[in-house]
């Protein structure tokens, strides 16, 4: 299995000279295994991923939405394979407040937010509802969904190769805040905003016997040096910890 990070930023894209090494695109992770292309979250990193996929011919992919905040959906209207009639895309997401994944995604492609609606996407699109505890079977792989703690709800996903069902080799974890920022830093507490810290990530990784811990969903205002500092602190708590950056590929 190969995992590649196409967008590692949380909340808002953060381009600029201070974020060149880590990257400025929002949440998007690609996993390739057993001939399957699996995409987790459709943030702005989805656009360059789409271009790369199109170069290899007709695109067949399974897409999973953790939730529908902007930084996780904004890439879909700019995902080239979605406009190609030869593409086959299966988009999985939870029903929230009575609206299913298709209805919710349609909602970001309406006037005056966007010039064209979901109907212009020419790909063969299939929408699949995935809730807490749900499973999606993709050829030789399975994706498991579990409800997380995030405003409005969000799913966490586990991708398993059926024949290899080993312990998790890699956990991709929202570590947007430092522990001090999370507590409030004397200003405003970030508790309840839906993001976590490297400290919590390391604790969970240790308890779960996770081998590699990718810190992900970086704060838009955190520059490369800040992210490298966080990664070094996390490494002290869990030797497998590192900061995800755009373009990083991990073979498992
Ligand atoms: Zn987010
Ligand atoms: Zn969110």
Tab-separated table of C-alpha atoms and ligand atoms in Angstrom:
chain	number	residue	atom	x	y	z
A	1	UNK	CA	0.000	0.000	0.000
A	2	UNK	CA	1.200	3.511	-0.801
A	3	UNK	CA	-0.180	6.537	1.034
A	4	UNK	CA	0.392	10.004	-0.398
A	5	UNK	CA	-0.508	13.332	1.180
A	6	UNK	CA	-1.954	15.859	-1.303
A	7	UNK	CA	-3.145	18.389	1.275
A	8	UNK	CA	-2.206	18.465	4.938
A	9	UNK	CA	-3.604	21.820	6.074
A	10	UNK	CA	-6.670	22.320	8.253
A	11	UNK	CA	-9.352	25.018	8.241
A	12	UNK	CA	-8.098	27.100	5.299
A	13	UNK	CA	-5.525	26.806	2.521
A	14	UNK	CA	-2.254	28.491	3.494
A	15	UNK	CA	-0.015	29.113	0.474
A	16	UNK	CA	3.146	31.190	0.812
A	17	UNK	CA	6.875	31.140	1.273
A	18	UNK	CA	6.569	30.192	4.967
A	19	UNK	CA	4.671	26.994	4.192
A	20	UNK	CA	6.516	25.754	1.105
A	21	UNK	CA	8.016	22.672	2.741
A	22	UNK	CA	4.818	21.473	4.407
A	23	UNK	CA	2.392	22.703	1.736
A	24	UNK	CA	-0.687	24.916	1.833
A	25	UNK	CA	-3.476	22.735	0.400
A	26	UNK	CA	-6.251	21.452	2.670
A	27	UNK	CA	-7.077	17.870	3.645
A	28	UNK	CA	-6.643	15.167	1.009
A	29	UNK	CA	-4.925	11.781	1.335
A	30	UNK	CA	-4.599	9.151	-1.380
A	31	UNK	CA	-4.058	5.462	-0.677
A	32	UNK	CA	-3.296	2.970	-3.426
A	33	UNK	CA	-3.610	-0.712	-2.634
A	34	UNK	CA	-4.469	-3.859	-4.553
A	35	UNK	CA	-5.374	-1.888	-7.692
A	36	UNK	CA	-7.755	0.400	-5.765
A	37	UNK	CA	-7.464	4.176	-5.493
A	38	UNK	CA	-8.929	5.404	-2.223
A	39	UNK	CA	-9.187	9.114	-1.433
A	40	UNK	CA	-9.831	10.467	2.046
A	41	UNK	CA	-11.249	13.999	2.117
A	42	UNK	CA	-11.741	16.335	-0.800
A	43	UNK	CA	-9.953	19.503	0.315
A	44	UNK	CA	-7.996	21.685	-2.108
A	45	UNK	CA	-5.300	18.986	-2.373
A	46	UNK	CA	-7.823	17.034	-4.471
A	47	UNK	CA	-7.183	19.319	-7.480
A	48	UNK	CA	-3.512	18.335	-8.073
A	49	UNK	CA	-4.392	14.710	-7.255
A	50	UNK	CA	-7.052	14.802	-10.000
A	51	UNK	CA	-4.529	16.080	-12.529
A	52	UNK	CA	-2.082	13.310	-11.594
A	53	UNK	CA	-4.772	10.612	-11.833
A	54	UNK	CA	-5.981	11.814	-15.257
A	55	UNK	CA	-2.467	11.376	-16.672
A	56	UNK	CA	-2.732	7.629	-16.031
A	57	UNK	CA	-5.985	7.134	-17.992
A	58	UNK	CA	-9.631	6.676	-16.944
A	59	UNK	CA	-10.022	7.209	-13.214
A	60	UNK	CA	-11.738	4.704	-10.958
A	61	UNK	CA	-11.669	5.772	-7.332
A	62	UNK	CA	-13.492	5.485	-4.016
A	63	UNK	CA	-13.755	8.759	-2.140
A	64	UNK	CA	-14.489	9.162	1.569
A	65	UNK	CA	-15.601	12.341	3.300
A	66	UNK	CA	-14.880	12.604	6.993
A	67	UNK	CA	-17.278	15.569	7.153
A	68	UNK	CA	-18.421	18.574	5.176
A	69	UNK	CA	-16.504	21.564	6.497
A	70	UNK	CA	-15.046	23.659	3.647
A	71	UNK	CA	-11.487	22.474	4.084
A	72	UNK	CA	-12.693	18.908	3.378
A	73	UNK	CA	-14.968	19.500	0.344
A	74	UNK	CA	-13.682	22.544	-1.574
A	75	UNK	CA	-11.591	20.444	-3.989
A	76	UNK	CA	-14.489	18.486	-5.507
A	77	UNK	CA	-15.676	21.167	-7.987
A	78	UNK	CA	-12.040	21.375	-9.209
A	79	UNK	CA	-11.442	17.611	-9.461
A	80	UNK	CA	-10.851	17.018	-13.186
A	81	UNK	CA	-11.893	13.317	-13.159
A	82	UNK	CA	-15.364	14.366	-11.980
A	83	UNK	CA	-15.922	16.044	-15.387
A	84	UNK	CA	-14.682	13.080	-17.448
A	85	UNK	CA	-17.406	10.643	-18.618
A	86	UNK	CA	-14.813	7.845	-18.467
A	87	UNK	CA	-14.335	8.264	-14.724
A	88	UNK	CA	-16.077	6.090	-12.194
A	89	UNK	CA	-16.263	7.679	-8.751
A	90	UNK	CA	-17.953	6.371	-5.639
A	91	UNK	CA	-18.331	9.058	-2.991
A	92	UNK	CA	-18.969	7.951	0.600
A	93	UNK	CA	-20.167	10.188	3.411
A	94	UNK	CA	-22.553	10.376	6.322
A	95	UNK	CA	-26.091	11.720	6.326
A	96	UNK	CA	-26.161	14.845	8.507
A	97	UNK	CA	-29.250	16.700	9.682
A	98	UNK	CA	-31.422	14.666	7.322
A	99	UNK	CA	-29.372	15.419	4.201
A	100	UNK	CA	-27.380	12.687	2.489
A	101	UNK	CA	-23.897	13.033	1.007
A	102	UNK	CA	-25.219	13.900	-2.473
A	103	UNK	CA	-27.566	16.586	-1.193
A	104	UNK	CA	-24.881	18.122	0.988
A	105	UNK	CA	-22.270	18.223	-1.792
A	106	UNK	CA	-24.849	19.726	-4.164
A	107	UNK	CA	-25.172	22.513	-1.636
A	108	UNK	CA	-21.672	23.852	-2.310
A	109	UNK	CA	-22.321	23.954	-6.071
A	110	UNK	CA	-25.236	26.379	-6.195
A	111	UNK	CA	-25.557	29.986	-7.261
A	112	UNK	CA	-24.215	32.353	-5.922
A	113	UNK	CA	-21.445	30.219	-4.364
A	114	UNK	CA	-20.480	28.438	-7.579
A	115	UNK	CA	-21.330	29.006	-11.269
A	116	UNK	CA	-22.389	25.430	-12.149
A	117	UNK	CA	-24.266	22.745	-10.264
A	118	UNK	CA	-23.438	19.121	-9.457
A	119	UNK	CA	-25.268	18.040	-12.639
A	120	UNK	CA	-22.352	19.226	-14.803
A	121	UNK	CA	-20.128	16.508	-13.378
A	122	UNK	CA	-20.078	14.014	-16.253
A	123	UNK	CA	-18.339	11.158	-14.468
A	124	UNK	CA	-20.271	8.084	-13.469
A	125	UNK	CA	-20.921	9.160	-9.899
A	126	UNK	CA	-22.335	6.998	-7.180
A	127	UNK	CA	-23.096	8.304	-3.703
A	128	UNK	CA	-23.009	5.918	-0.752
A	129	UNK	CA	-24.141	6.689	2.772
A	130	UNK	CA	-21.651	5.612	5.406
A	131	UNK	CA	-22.429	6.014	9.093
A	132	UNK	CA	-20.753	5.137	12.386
A	133	UNK	CA	-19.700	1.487	12.367
A	134	UNK	CA	-20.270	1.184	8.603
A	135	UNK	CA	-18.059	-0.772	6.219
A	136	UNK	CA	-17.237	-0.138	2.575
A	137	UNK	CA	-15.869	-3.083	0.592
A	138	UNK	CA	-13.517	-2.135	-2.236
A	139	UNK	CA	-12.136	-5.156	-4.018
A	140	UNK	CA	-9.277	-6.325	-1.833
A	141	UNK	CA	-9.685	-3.648	0.814
A	142	UNK	CA	-12.195	-2.573	3.448
A	143	UNK	CA	-12.788	0.885	4.891
A	144	UNK	CA	-14.310	1.064	8.369
A	145	UNK	CA	-15.995	4.231	9.621
A	146	UNK	CA	-16.291	5.363	13.221
A	147	UNK	CA	-17.848	8.540	14.589
A	148	UNK	CA	-15.364	11.081	15.963
A	149	UNK	CA	-15.839	14.084	18.214
A	150	UNK	CA	-16.102	17.145	15.922
A	151	UNK	CA	-18.718	19.921	15.701
A	152	UNK	CA	-21.546	18.687	13.451
A	153	UNK	CA	-20.069	15.163	13.476
A	154	UNK	CA	-17.193	13.615	11.557
A	155	UNK	CA	-16.083	10.127	10.631
A	156	UNK	CA	-12.674	8.571	11.143
A	157	UNK	CA	-11.658	5.862	8.679
A	158	UNK	CA	-9.574	2.733	8.857
A	159	UNK	CA	-8.362	1.137	5.625
A	160	UNK	CA	-7.527	-2.549	5.832
A	161	UNK	CA	-6.235	-5.010	3.318
A	162	UNK	CA	-8.460	-8.009	3.776
A	163	UNK	CA	-5.729	-10.599	3.480
A	164	UNK	CA	-3.299	-8.705	5.692
A	165	UNK	CA	-5.514	-7.435	8.540
A	166	UNK	CA	-2.497	-6.468	10.658
A	167	UNK	CA	-2.373	-3.744	13.333
A	168	UNK	CA	-2.456	-0.179	12.011
A	169	UNK	CA	0.863	0.667	10.372
A	170	UNK	CA	-0.011	4.324	9.977
A	171	UNK	CA	-2.416	6.670	11.748
A	172	UNK	CA	-3.176	10.041	10.115
A	173	UNK	CA	-4.201	12.330	12.957
A	174	UNK	CA	-5.562	15.885	13.229
A	175	UNK	CA	-2.891	17.612	15.342
A	176	UNK	CA	-3.822	21.190	14.498
A	177	UNK	CA	-3.050	22.714	17.889
A	178	UNK	CA	-0.225	22.683	20.381
A	179	UNK	CA	-1.357	21.595	23.859
A	180	UNK	CA	-1.027	25.236	24.985
A	181	UNK	CA	-3.161	26.541	22.118
A	182	UNK	CA	-5.745	23.876	22.851
A	183	UNK	CA	-5.978	24.994	26.464
A	184	UNK	CA	-6.280	28.625	25.422
A	185	UNK	CA	-2.802	30.148	25.710
A	186	UNK	CA	-4.325	32.849	27.883
A	187	UNK	CA	-6.423	33.993	24.908
A	188	UNK	CA	-9.207	31.752	23.595
A	189	UNK	CA	-9.451	28.053	24.242
A	190	UNK	CA	-9.735	25.885	21.122
A	191	UNK	CA	-11.615	23.181	22.984
A	192	UNK	CA	-14.740	22.170	21.061
A	193	UNK	CA	-13.418	23.481	17.726
A	194	UNK	CA	-12.996	19.936	16.542
A	195	UNK	CA	-9.219	19.592	16.419
A	196	UNK	CA	-6.646	17.865	18.521
A	197	UNK	CA	-2.974	17.939	19.484
A	198	UNK	CA	0.133	15.839	18.841
A	199	UNK	CA	0.100	14.933	22.536
A	200	UNK	CA	-3.312	13.251	22.273
A	201	UNK	CA	-2.287	11.652	18.967
A	202	UNK	CA	0.802	10.137	20.560
A	203	UNK	CA	-1.213	8.793	23.502
A	204	UNK	CA	-3.749	7.132	21.198
A	205	UNK	CA	-1.018	5.780	18.935
A	206	UNK	CA	0.789	4.256	21.889
A	207	UNK	CA	-2.348	2.667	23.310
A	208	UNK	CA	-3.353	1.284	19.922
A	209	UNK	CA	0.119	0.035	19.022
A	210	UNK	CA	0.229	2.272	15.942
A	211	UNK	CA	3.628	2.187	14.256
A	212	UNK	CA	3.694	5.480	12.353
A	213	UNK	CA	1.832	8.623	13.427
A	214	UNK	CA	1.339	11.300	10.750
A	215	UNK	CA	0.514	14.710	12.217
A	216	UNK	CA	-2.002	16.241	9.804
A	217	UNK	CA	-4.545	19.084	9.418
A	218	UNK	CA	-1.919	21.727	10.268
A	219	UNK	CA	-3.080	25.164	11.396
A	220	UNK	CA	-3.068	27.633	8.462
A	221	UNK	CA	-0.941	30.091	10.449
A	222	UNK	CA	1.742	27.531	11.382
A	223	UNK	CA	4.819	27.943	9.160
A	224	UNK	CA	7.281	25.208	8.220
A	225	UNK	CA	9.550	25.870	11.185
A	226	UNK	CA	6.610	25.720	13.593
A	227	UNK	CA	5.489	22.413	12.126
A	228	UNK	CA	8.993	20.963	12.350
A	229	UNK	CA	9.110	22.004	15.999
A	230	UNK	CA	5.782	20.262	16.706
A	231	UNK	CA	6.993	17.125	14.979
A	232	UNK	CA	10.144	17.058	17.111
A	233	UNK	CA	8.064	17.348	20.304
A	234	UNK	CA	5.729	14.616	19.111
A	235	UNK	CA	8.679	12.361	18.309
A	236	UNK	CA	9.714	12.486	21.957
A	237	UNK	CA	6.316	11.041	22.899
A	238	UNK	CA	6.072	8.542	20.044
A	239	UNK	CA	9.140	7.586	18.011
A	240	UNK	CA	7.009	6.984	14.914
A	241	UNK	CA	5.591	10.528	14.863
A	242	UNK	CA	6.259	12.902	11.951
A	243	UNK	CA	4.592	15.850	10.245
A	244	UNK	CA	2.761	15.095	7.005
A	245	UNK	CA	3.645	17.370	4.121
A	246	UNK	CA	2.272	17.703	0.623
A	247	UNK	CA	3.759	15.196	-1.784
A	248	UNK	CA	4.958	12.841	0.931
A	249	UNK	CA	4.512	9.196	-0.026
A	250	UNK	CA	4.698	6.321	2.426
A	251	UNK	CA	4.968	2.691	1.405
A	252	UNK	CA	3.415	0.235	3.857
B	1	LIG	ZN1	-10.860	20.436	8.849
B	2	LIG	ZN1	-14.050	20.339	10.476
